[in-house]
mmCIF file of C-alpha atoms in Angstrom:
data_model
loop_
_atom_site.group_PDB
_atom_site.id
_atom_site.type_symbol
_atom_site.label_atom_id
_atom_site.label_comp_id
_atom_site.label_asym_id
_atom_site.label_seq_id
_atom_site.Cartn_x
_atom_site.Cartn_y
_atom_site.Cartn_z
ATOM 1 C CA MET A 1 -18.218 60.419 -9.957
ATOM 2 C CA CYS A 2 -20.952 58.111 -11.145
ATOM 3 C CA GLY A 3 -22.514 61.081 -12.795
ATOM 4 C CA VAL A 4 -19.515 61.410 -15.097
ATOM 5 C CA CYS A 5 -19.184 57.670 -15.717
ATOM 6 C CA VAL A 6 -18.792 56.990 -19.401
ATOM 7 C CA SER A 7 -18.623 53.216 -19.259
ATOM 8 C CA SER A 8 -18.508 50.548 -16.585
ATOM 9 C CA GLN A 9 -17.343 46.970 -16.475
ATOM 10 C CA SER A 10 -17.718 44.438 -13.641
ATOM 11 C CA ASN A 11 -15.167 41.682 -13.063
ATOM 12 C CA VAL A 12 -14.585 39.122 -10.298
ATOM 13 C CA LEU A 13 -11.099 38.738 -8.863
ATOM 14 C CA ASN A 14 -10.229 35.805 -6.600
ATOM 15 C CA SER A 15 -7.134 35.812 -4.438
ATOM 16 C CA ILE A 16 -5.682 34.195 -1.327
ATOM 17 C CA VAL A 17 -5.110 35.595 2.174
ATOM 18 C CA GLY A 18 -1.591 37.003 2.428
ATOM 19 C CA GLU A 19 -1.060 37.383 -1.309
ATOM 20 C CA THR A 20 -1.156 40.443 -3.583
ATOM 21 C CA VAL A 21 -3.848 41.422 -6.063
ATOM 22 C CA THR A 22 -3.493 43.933 -8.898
ATOM 23 C CA LEU A 23 -6.585 45.701 -10.226
ATOM 24 C CA PRO A 24 -6.426 45.494 -14.032
ATOM 25 C CA ALA A 25 -7.452 49.107 -14.718
ATOM 26 C CA ALA A 26 -4.827 51.828 -15.211
ATOM 27 C CA VAL A 27 -4.784 55.424 -13.997
ATOM 28 C CA LYS A 28 -1.950 57.080 -15.920
ATOM 29 C CA ASP A 29 -2.177 60.713 -14.776
ATOM 30 C CA THR A 30 -5.307 61.525 -12.804
ATOM 31 C CA GLY A 31 -7.949 59.308 -11.246
ATOM 32 C CA PHE A 32 -9.415 57.625 -8.194
ATOM 33 C CA LEU A 33 -9.639 54.284 -6.368
ATOM 34 C CA LEU A 34 -12.705 53.547 -4.258
ATOM 35 C CA LYS A 35 -14.041 50.608 -2.241
ATOM 36 C CA ALA A 36 -17.826 50.366 -1.935
ATOM 37 C CA GLY A 37 -18.070 54.022 -2.990
ATOM 38 C CA SER A 38 -15.592 55.273 -0.375
ATOM 39 C CA GLY A 39 -12.306 56.817 -1.513
ATOM 40 C CA ILE A 40 -9.057 54.977 -0.888
ATOM 41 C CA ALA A 41 -6.524 56.786 -3.095
ATOM 42 C CA THR A 42 -6.329 59.739 -5.505
ATOM 43 C CA VAL A 43 -3.892 60.222 -8.387
ATOM 44 C CA VAL A 44 -3.269 63.828 -9.446
ATOM 45 C CA SER A 45 -0.634 64.968 -11.934
ATOM 46 C CA HIS A 46 1.127 61.600 -11.872
ATOM 47 C CA SER A 47 1.248 61.555 -8.053
ATOM 48 C CA CYS A 48 -0.692 59.173 -5.748
ATOM 49 C CA GLN A 49 -2.228 60.213 -2.444
ATOM 50 C CA ILE A 50 -3.727 57.517 -0.134
ATOM 51 C CA THR A 51 -6.839 58.922 1.505
ATOM 52 C CA ASN A 52 -7.777 55.888 3.631
ATOM 53 C CA TYR A 53 -4.867 55.402 6.006
ATOM 54 C CA SER A 54 -5.847 51.796 6.841
ATOM 55 C CA TYR A 55 -4.448 51.017 3.366
ATOM 56 C CA SER A 56 -1.325 53.168 3.600
ATOM 57 C CA ALA A 57 1.061 50.258 4.342
ATOM 58 C CA ARG A 58 -0.417 47.877 1.792
ATOM 59 C CA LEU A 59 -1.625 49.871 -1.233
ATOM 60 C CA ARG A 60 0.768 50.668 -4.086
ATOM 61 C CA TRP A 61 0.349 52.587 -7.342
ATOM 62 C CA ASP A 62 2.837 51.906 -10.161
ATOM 63 C CA PRO A 63 3.518 55.138 -12.101
ATOM 64 C CA SER A 64 4.814 53.267 -15.137
ATOM 65 C CA SER A 65 1.773 50.997 -15.556
ATOM 66 C CA GLY A 66 -0.801 53.068 -13.676
ATOM 67 C CA LEU A 67 -2.068 49.962 -11.825
ATOM 68 C CA PHE A 68 -3.100 49.713 -8.171
ATOM 69 C CA SER A 69 -1.883 46.715 -6.135
ATOM 70 C CA LEU A 70 -3.009 45.616 -2.681
ATOM 71 C CA ARG A 71 -0.675 43.282 -0.831
ATOM 72 C CA GLY A 72 -1.005 41.247 2.387
ATOM 73 C CA LEU A 73 -4.631 40.498 1.606
ATOM 74 C CA ARG A 74 -7.123 39.849 4.386
ATOM 75 C CA THR A 75 -10.582 38.326 4.189
ATOM 76 C CA GLU A 76 -12.080 41.725 5.094
ATOM 77 C CA ASP A 77 -10.520 43.167 1.903
ATOM 78 C CA SER A 78 -13.242 41.362 -0.058
ATOM 79 C CA GLY A 79 -15.673 43.757 -1.752
ATOM 80 C CA ASP A 80 -16.263 46.021 -4.766
ATOM 81 C CA TYR A 81 -13.410 48.236 -5.975
ATOM 82 C CA THR A 82 -13.852 51.029 -8.532
ATOM 83 C CA VAL A 83 -11.103 52.595 -10.646
ATOM 84 C CA GLN A 84 -11.718 55.838 -12.630
ATOM 85 C CA ASP A 85 -9.136 57.427 -14.888
ATOM 86 C CA SER A 86 -8.844 61.001 -16.236
ATOM 87 C CA GLY A 87 -10.925 60.066 -19.259
ATOM 88 C CA ALA A 88 -13.889 59.396 -16.968
ATOM 89 C CA ASN A 89 -13.637 55.640 -17.721
ATOM 90 C CA LEU A 90 -14.843 53.707 -14.703
ATOM 91 C CA LYS A 91 -14.239 50.025 -14.012
ATOM 92 C CA THR A 92 -15.588 48.027 -11.075
ATOM 93 C CA PHE A 93 -14.093 44.791 -9.746
ATOM 94 C CA HIS A 94 -15.442 42.426 -7.126
ATOM 95 C CA LEU A 95 -12.595 41.013 -5.053
ATOM 96 C CA ASP A 96 -13.030 37.755 -3.104
ATOM 97 C CA VAL A 97 -10.237 36.908 -0.672
ATOM 98 C CA TRP A 98 -10.125 33.212 0.221
ATOM 99 C CA ASP A 99 -8.325 31.191 2.838
ATOM 100 C CA PRO A 100 -5.423 29.085 1.497
ATOM 101 C CA VAL A 101 -6.211 25.524 0.387
ATOM 102 C CA SER A 102 -4.405 22.818 2.331
ATOM 103 C CA ARG A 103 -2.666 20.104 0.351
ATOM 104 C CA PRO A 104 -4.808 16.950 0.448
ATOM 105 C CA GLN A 105 -3.402 13.800 2.038
ATOM 106 C CA VAL A 106 -4.008 10.243 0.845
ATOM 107 C CA SER A 107 -4.022 7.200 3.114
ATOM 108 C CA SER A 108 -4.634 3.520 2.389
ATOM 109 C CA ARG A 109 -7.844 1.807 3.400
ATOM 110 C CA SER A 110 -7.000 -1.547 1.799
ATOM 111 C CA ARG A 111 -3.644 -2.256 0.159
ATOM 112 C CA VAL A 112 -4.132 -5.884 -0.880
ATOM 113 C CA LYS A 113 -4.888 -6.616 -4.539
ATOM 114 C CA PRO A 114 -7.254 -6.659 -6.260
ATOM 115 C CA SER A 115 -9.476 -4.480 -4.035
ATOM 116 C CA CYS A 116 -7.129 -1.585 -3.238
ATOM 117 C CA SER A 117 -8.792 1.515 -1.834
ATOM 118 C CA VAL A 118 -7.544 4.893 -0.629
ATOM 119 C CA LEU A 119 -8.961 7.842 1.292
ATOM 120 C CA CYS A 120 -8.201 11.453 0.390
ATOM 121 C CA SER A 121 -8.767 14.064 3.093
ATOM 122 C CA VAL A 122 -8.162 17.786 3.525
ATOM 123 C CA GLU A 123 -8.887 20.546 6.015
ATOM 124 C CA ASN A 124 -12.243 22.038 5.063
ATOM 125 C CA GLY A 125 -12.811 25.654 4.031
ATOM 126 C CA ARG A 126 -15.318 28.030 2.466
ATOM 127 C CA GLU A 127 -16.633 26.707 -0.844
ATOM 128 C CA LEU A 128 -13.998 23.961 -0.838
ATOM 129 C CA THR A 129 -14.467 20.954 -3.120
ATOM 130 C CA LEU A 130 -12.576 17.660 -2.958
ATOM 131 C CA SER A 131 -12.525 15.453 -6.065
ATOM 132 C CA TRP A 132 -10.835 12.429 -7.653
ATOM 133 C CA HIS A 133 -9.587 12.693 -11.255
ATOM 134 C CA ARG A 134 -8.018 10.296 -13.745
ATOM 135 C CA GLU A 135 -6.878 11.230 -17.241
ATOM 136 C CA GLY A 136 -8.869 14.470 -17.147
ATOM 137 C CA GLN A 137 -12.112 12.818 -16.006
ATOM 138 C CA ILE A 138 -13.803 13.572 -12.670
ATOM 139 C CA LEU A 139 -14.513 10.250 -10.935
ATOM 140 C CA SER A 140 -16.145 11.579 -7.749
ATOM 141 C CA TYR A 141 -16.335 14.738 -5.655
ATOM 142 C CA ASN A 142 -17.476 15.974 -2.263
ATOM 143 C CA SER A 143 -18.106 19.287 -0.469
ATOM 144 C CA SER A 144 -19.469 20.231 2.946
ATOM 145 C CA SER A 145 -20.618 23.403 4.688
ATOM 146 C CA ASN A 146 -19.421 22.039 8.039
ATOM 147 C CA LEU A 147 -16.059 23.805 8.151
ATOM 148 C CA SER A 148 -15.074 22.245 11.493
ATOM 149 C CA THR A 149 -14.935 18.759 9.992
ATOM 150 C CA PRO A 150 -12.216 17.672 7.531
ATOM 151 C CA LEU A 151 -13.406 16.829 4.060
ATOM 152 C CA SER A 152 -12.743 13.265 2.887
ATOM 153 C CA LEU A 153 -13.406 11.158 -0.190
ATOM 154 C CA PRO A 154 -12.712 7.389 -0.634
ATOM 155 C CA LEU A 155 -11.854 5.687 -3.918
ATOM 156 C CA GLU A 156 -11.400 2.119 -5.166
ATOM 157 C CA ILE A 157 -8.327 2.132 -7.395
ATOM 158 C CA GLU A 158 -7.404 -0.265 -10.171
ATOM 159 C CA GLU A 159 -3.981 -1.870 -10.396
ATOM 160 C CA ASN A 160 -1.952 -1.119 -13.536
ATOM 161 C CA SER A 161 -4.090 1.981 -14.055
ATOM 162 C CA ALA A 162 -3.146 5.530 -15.006
ATOM 163 C CA PRO A 163 -2.310 7.782 -12.027
ATOM 164 C CA TYR A 164 -5.134 9.259 -9.980
ATOM 165 C CA SER A 165 -5.270 12.863 -8.732
ATOM 166 C CA CYS A 166 -6.959 14.049 -5.558
ATOM 167 C CA VAL A 167 -7.793 17.737 -6.015
ATOM 168 C CA ALA A 168 -8.775 20.191 -3.283
ATOM 169 C CA GLU A 169 -9.893 23.578 -4.623
ATOM 170 C CA ASN A 170 -11.811 26.738 -3.947
ATOM 171 C CA PRO A 171 -12.490 29.522 -6.488
ATOM 172 C CA ALA A 172 -8.990 30.970 -5.971
ATOM 173 C CA ARG A 173 -6.644 28.012 -5.607
ATOM 174 C CA LYS A 174 -6.255 24.263 -6.014
ATOM 175 C CA GLU A 175 -3.900 21.703 -4.487
ATOM 176 C CA ILE A 176 -3.238 18.266 -6.016
ATOM 177 C CA PHE A 177 -2.021 14.963 -4.596
ATOM 178 C CA LEU A 178 -0.921 12.430 -7.231
ATOM 179 C CA VAL A 179 -1.540 8.711 -6.575
ATOM 180 C CA ASN A 180 0.290 5.975 -8.495
ATOM 181 C CA PRO A 181 -1.631 2.686 -8.048
ATOM 182 C CA GLU A 182 1.526 0.577 -7.746
ATOM 183 C CA GLU A 183 2.509 2.530 -4.622
ATOM 184 C CA TYR A 184 -0.724 1.641 -2.859
ATOM 185 C CA CYS A 185 -1.492 -1.902 -4.107
ATOM 186 C CA TYR A 186 0.433 -5.005 -3.032
ATOM 187 C CA GLU A 187 0.116 -8.747 -3.508
ATOM 188 C CA SER A 188 -0.317 -10.831 -0.366
ATOM 189 C CA VAL A 189 2.893 -12.650 0.504
ATOM 190 C CA TRP A 190 3.198 -16.405 0.009
ATOM 191 C CA LYS A 191 3.852 -18.748 2.916
ATOM 192 C CA PRO A 192 7.609 -19.476 3.136
ATOM 193 C CA HIS A 193 8.895 -23.053 2.788
ATOM 194 C CA ILE A 194 11.705 -24.567 4.863
ATOM 195 C CA LYS A 195 14.141 -27.256 3.693
ATOM 196 C CA THR A 196 16.643 -28.873 6.038
ATOM 197 C CA SER A 197 19.908 -30.715 5.521
ATOM 198 C CA ALA A 198 22.330 -32.332 8.001
ATOM 199 C CA ALA A 199 25.703 -30.805 8.735
ATOM 200 C CA GLN A 200 28.741 -33.076 9.130
ATOM 201 C CA GLY A 201 28.551 -34.973 12.417
ATOM 202 C CA GLY A 202 24.791 -34.747 12.657
ATOM 203 C CA ARG A 203 24.773 -32.226 15.546
ATOM 204 C CA SER A 204 23.581 -29.223 13.514
ATOM 205 C CA CYS A 205 21.290 -28.406 10.640
ATOM 206 C CA SER A 206 21.321 -26.089 7.683
ATOM 207 C CA LEU A 207 17.904 -24.499 7.166
ATOM 208 C CA GLN A 208 16.976 -22.906 3.858
ATOM 209 C CA CYS A 209 13.837 -20.782 3.761
ATOM 210 C CA SER A 210 12.445 -19.724 0.397
ATOM 211 C CA VAL A 211 9.392 -17.826 -0.837
ATOM 212 C CA GLN A 212 8.067 -16.389 -4.085
ATOM 213 C CA ASN A 213 9.386 -12.851 -4.311
ATOM 214 C CA GLY A 214 7.264 -9.720 -4.540
ATOM 215 C CA ARG A 215 7.440 -5.941 -4.293
ATOM 216 C CA GLU A 216 9.075 -4.716 -1.069
ATOM 217 C CA LEU A 217 9.271 -8.275 0.261
ATOM 218 C CA THR A 218 11.594 -9.063 3.154
ATOM 219 C CA LEU A 219 12.557 -12.580 4.277
ATOM 220 C CA SER A 220 13.990 -13.090 7.764
ATOM 221 C CA TRP A 221 14.903 -15.721 10.350
ATOM 222 C CA ARG A 222 13.705 -15.077 13.907
ATOM 223 C CA THR A 223 13.865 -16.843 17.246
ATOM 224 C CA GLU A 224 12.575 -15.770 20.651
ATOM 225 C CA GLY A 225 11.716 -12.301 19.340
ATOM 226 C CA GLU A 226 15.185 -11.716 17.883
ATOM 227 C CA THR A 227 15.886 -11.272 14.166
ATOM 228 C CA LEU A 228 18.897 -13.416 13.245
ATOM 229 C CA SER A 229 19.187 -12.466 9.568
ATOM 230 C CA HIS A 230 17.149 -10.968 6.763
ATOM 231 C CA THR A 231 17.322 -10.346 3.029
ATOM 232 C CA ARG A 232 15.487 -8.590 0.199
ATOM 233 C CA ASP A 233 16.215 -8.381 -3.525
ATOM 234 C CA PRO A 234 13.650 -7.067 -6.048
ATOM 235 C CA ASN A 235 15.553 -8.665 -8.946
ATOM 236 C CA LEU A 236 14.952 -12.293 -7.893
ATOM 237 C CA SER A 237 11.895 -14.387 -8.680
ATOM 238 C CA THR A 238 12.430 -16.470 -5.527
ATOM 239 C CA LEU A 239 13.887 -15.116 -2.318
ATOM 240 C CA SER A 240 15.844 -17.518 -0.076
ATOM 241 C CA LEU A 241 17.765 -17.310 3.190
ATOM 242 C CA THR A 242 19.980 -19.975 4.825
ATOM 243 C CA LEU A 243 20.543 -20.442 8.557
ATOM 244 C CA GLU A 244 22.964 -22.785 10.354
ATOM 245 C CA ILE A 245 21.674 -23.974 13.765
ATOM 246 C CA GLU A 246 22.637 -26.388 16.525
ATOM 247 C CA ALA A 247 20.241 -28.919 18.010
ATOM 248 C CA SER A 248 18.171 -27.074 20.632
ATOM 249 C CA ASN A 249 14.674 -26.659 22.038
ATOM 250 C CA SER A 250 14.260 -23.167 20.557
ATOM 251 C CA THR A 251 11.778 -22.617 17.742
ATOM 252 C CA TYR A 252 13.083 -20.881 14.621
ATOM 253 C CA THR A 253 10.626 -18.965 12.470
ATOM 254 C CA CYS A 254 11.009 -17.894 8.858
ATOM 255 C CA VAL A 255 8.997 -14.716 8.219
ATOM 256 C CA ALA A 256 8.017 -13.215 4.852
ATOM 257 C CA THR A 257 6.649 -9.668 5.046
ATOM 258 C CA ASN A 258 5.659 -6.767 2.832
ATOM 259 C CA PRO A 259 3.874 -3.520 3.803
ATOM 260 C CA VAL A 260 0.431 -5.179 3.839
ATOM 261 C CA SER A 261 0.817 -8.814 4.916
ATOM 262 C CA GLU A 262 2.980 -11.356 6.727
ATOM 263 C CA GLU A 263 3.405 -15.141 6.588
ATOM 264 C CA ARG A 264 5.382 -17.380 8.980
ATOM 265 C CA THR A 265 6.706 -20.943 8.991
ATOM 266 C CA ALA A 266 8.096 -22.363 12.261
ATOM 267 C CA PHE A 267 10.779 -25.037 12.721
ATOM 268 C CA LEU A 268 11.713 -26.950 15.910
ATOM 269 C CA PRO A 269 15.274 -28.409 15.698
ATOM 270 C CA THR A 270 14.567 -31.265 18.129
ATOM 271 C CA GLN A 271 12.205 -32.719 15.550
ATOM 272 C CA VAL A 272 15.076 -33.453 13.180
ATOM 273 C CA CYS A 273 18.464 -31.994 14.096
ATOM 274 C CA GLY A 274 20.856 -33.902 16.361
ATOM 275 C CA GLN A 275 19.949 -37.339 14.975
ATOM 276 C CA GLU A 276 22.925 -38.838 13.196
ATOM 277 C CA GLY A 277 22.311 -38.954 9.497
ATOM 278 C CA HIS A 278 18.687 -37.803 9.833
ATOM 279 C CA CYS A 279 18.706 -34.020 9.826
ATOM 280 C CA SER A 280 16.099 -33.802 7.117
ATOM 281 C CA HIS A 281 12.492 -34.119 8.170
ATOM 282 C CA ASP A 282 11.623 -35.308 4.676
ATOM 283 C CA ALA A 283 14.387 -37.918 4.928
ATOM 284 C CA VAL A 284 12.963 -39.229 8.203
ATOM 285 C CA LEU A 285 9.566 -39.662 6.642
ATOM 286 C CA TYR A 286 11.153 -41.404 3.666
ATOM 287 C CA VAL A 287 13.118 -43.822 5.875
ATOM 288 C CA MET A 288 10.040 -44.631 7.937
ATOM 289 C CA PHE A 289 8.098 -45.332 4.757
ATOM 290 C CA VAL A 290 10.847 -47.657 3.465
ATOM 291 C CA LEU A 291 11.011 -49.526 6.785
ATOM 292 C CA ARG A 292 7.244 -50.016 6.781
ATOM 293 C CA LEU A 293 7.422 -51.243 3.210
ATOM 294 C CA VAL A 294 10.192 -53.738 4.064
ATOM 295 C CA GLU A 295 8.256 -54.913 7.127
ATOM 296 C CA PHE A 296 5.165 -55.473 5.021
ATOM 297 C CA ALA A 297 7.181 -57.361 2.395
ATOM 298 C CA LEU A 298 8.776 -59.633 5.028
ATOM 299 C CA VAL A 299 5.459 -60.429 6.675
ATOM 300 C CA THR A 300 3.893 -61.145 3.295
ATOM 301 C CA LEU A 301 6.794 -63.428 2.360
ATOM 302 C CA ALA A 302 6.598 -65.318 5.652
ATOM 303 C CA VAL A 303 2.871 -65.897 5.262
ATOM 304 C CA PHE A 304 3.444 -67.074 1.690
ATOM 305 C CA LEU A 305 6.154 -69.551 2.801
ATOM 306 C CA LEU A 306 3.998 -70.908 5.617
ATOM 307 C CA LEU A 307 1.086 -71.454 3.261
ATOM 308 C CA ARG A 308 3.374 -73.161 0.768
ATOM 309 C CA LEU A 309 4.909 -75.452 3.394
ATOM 310 C CA HIS A 310 1.491 -76.342 4.688
ATOM 311 C CA ARG A 311 0.286 -77.166 1.197
ATOM 312 C CA GLN A 312 3.365 -79.307 0.446
ATOM 313 C CA GLY A 313 2.791 -81.258 3.687
ATOM 314 C CA ARG A 314 -0.727 -82.180 2.672
ATOM 315 C CA ILE A 315 0.410 -83.370 -0.757
ATOM 316 C CA LEU A 316 3.054 -85.700 0.767
ATOM 317 C CA ALA A 317 0.501 -87.171 3.114
ATOM 318 C CA VAL A 318 -1.832 -88.083 0.236
ATOM 319 C CA HIS A 319 0.746 -89.775 -2.003
ATOM 320 C CA SER A 320 2.803 -91.839 0.551
ATOM 321 C CA PRO A 321 2.125 -95.783 0.566
ATOM 322 C CA ARG A 322 0.029 -97.088 3.428
ATOM 323 C CA ARG A 323 1.804 -99.373 5.931
ATOM 324 C CA ARG A 324 0.339 -102.890 5.972
ATOM 325 C CA SER A 325 -0.265 -104.476 9.375
ATOM 326 C CA CYS A 326 1.520 -107.764 10.138
ATOM 327 C CA GLU A 327 -0.597 -110.691 11.197
ATOM 328 C CA THR A 328 0.661 -114.056 12.638
ATOM 329 C CA VAL A 329 -1.029 -117.145 11.199
ATOM 330 C CA THR A 330 -1.039 -120.131 13.454
ATOM 331 C CA GLU A 331 -1.392 -123.414 11.771
ATOM 332 C CA LEU A 332 -3.563 -125.837 13.550
#
């Protein structure tokens, strides 16, 4: 057959295990299909005869287009295929059958702004490359001949940036995982603040916990490992949660959490609640300050009065007339 070859053309075809490949060379009436010089199928008078029975269940010839298709590809199907038509035109194709590419997975390494970082990983394969892209630009890439070890590639991502793409590809296929920075970067939560106020009668307290809001922030009241209440609202600038409690020895904790951090503020009711008219810790401090100030003022006033009285006593002693002594004169 090579002796009657008029022209030849070599092409590379890449396909995936389990898929179907079509050889882009037509045999309309009469011709042959060979692999590595060995016959697979013959077309005579618009009729196809498969000569290699290992292909009988997978090889198809389309009479209307004249094209050969091989389905259910296996890695051993890789090799050189030759198609010759009745006009003695011969075309050769090199077929490479590759294993499927797994979809890469992205996990967080650090999710706290501003140094957010992620790790992209994928099951390794022959001639597999893993790379990071942004806006059409390759940022980094990695490949390894050790097929038993997953392929991985870290990346520091910028907040408020364009999306990143982690791409796993071999010569036949690529798989992409899209990363939006806002889904992987979070602000650290602020420490919640507790304000207290006395309920009527002074035997209970109303606690209000508040914190600066953030993305996916949850605020909750907890005691002894139990969550009493919680709230979240992305539309508020400040998140707050109120809790009514009785005077007790239990510690109540206000907890602010998001997916990357947590802050707590504890409150012990016996410190403030249950004291008539003094349910506010701030109020207690204020009253103590006022009492100290009054005490200082009274002491200062007393010292001033004593000094004044002492001074007035000395002045009176200086200006009073001296008493003359009486003497008896005896006339001789």
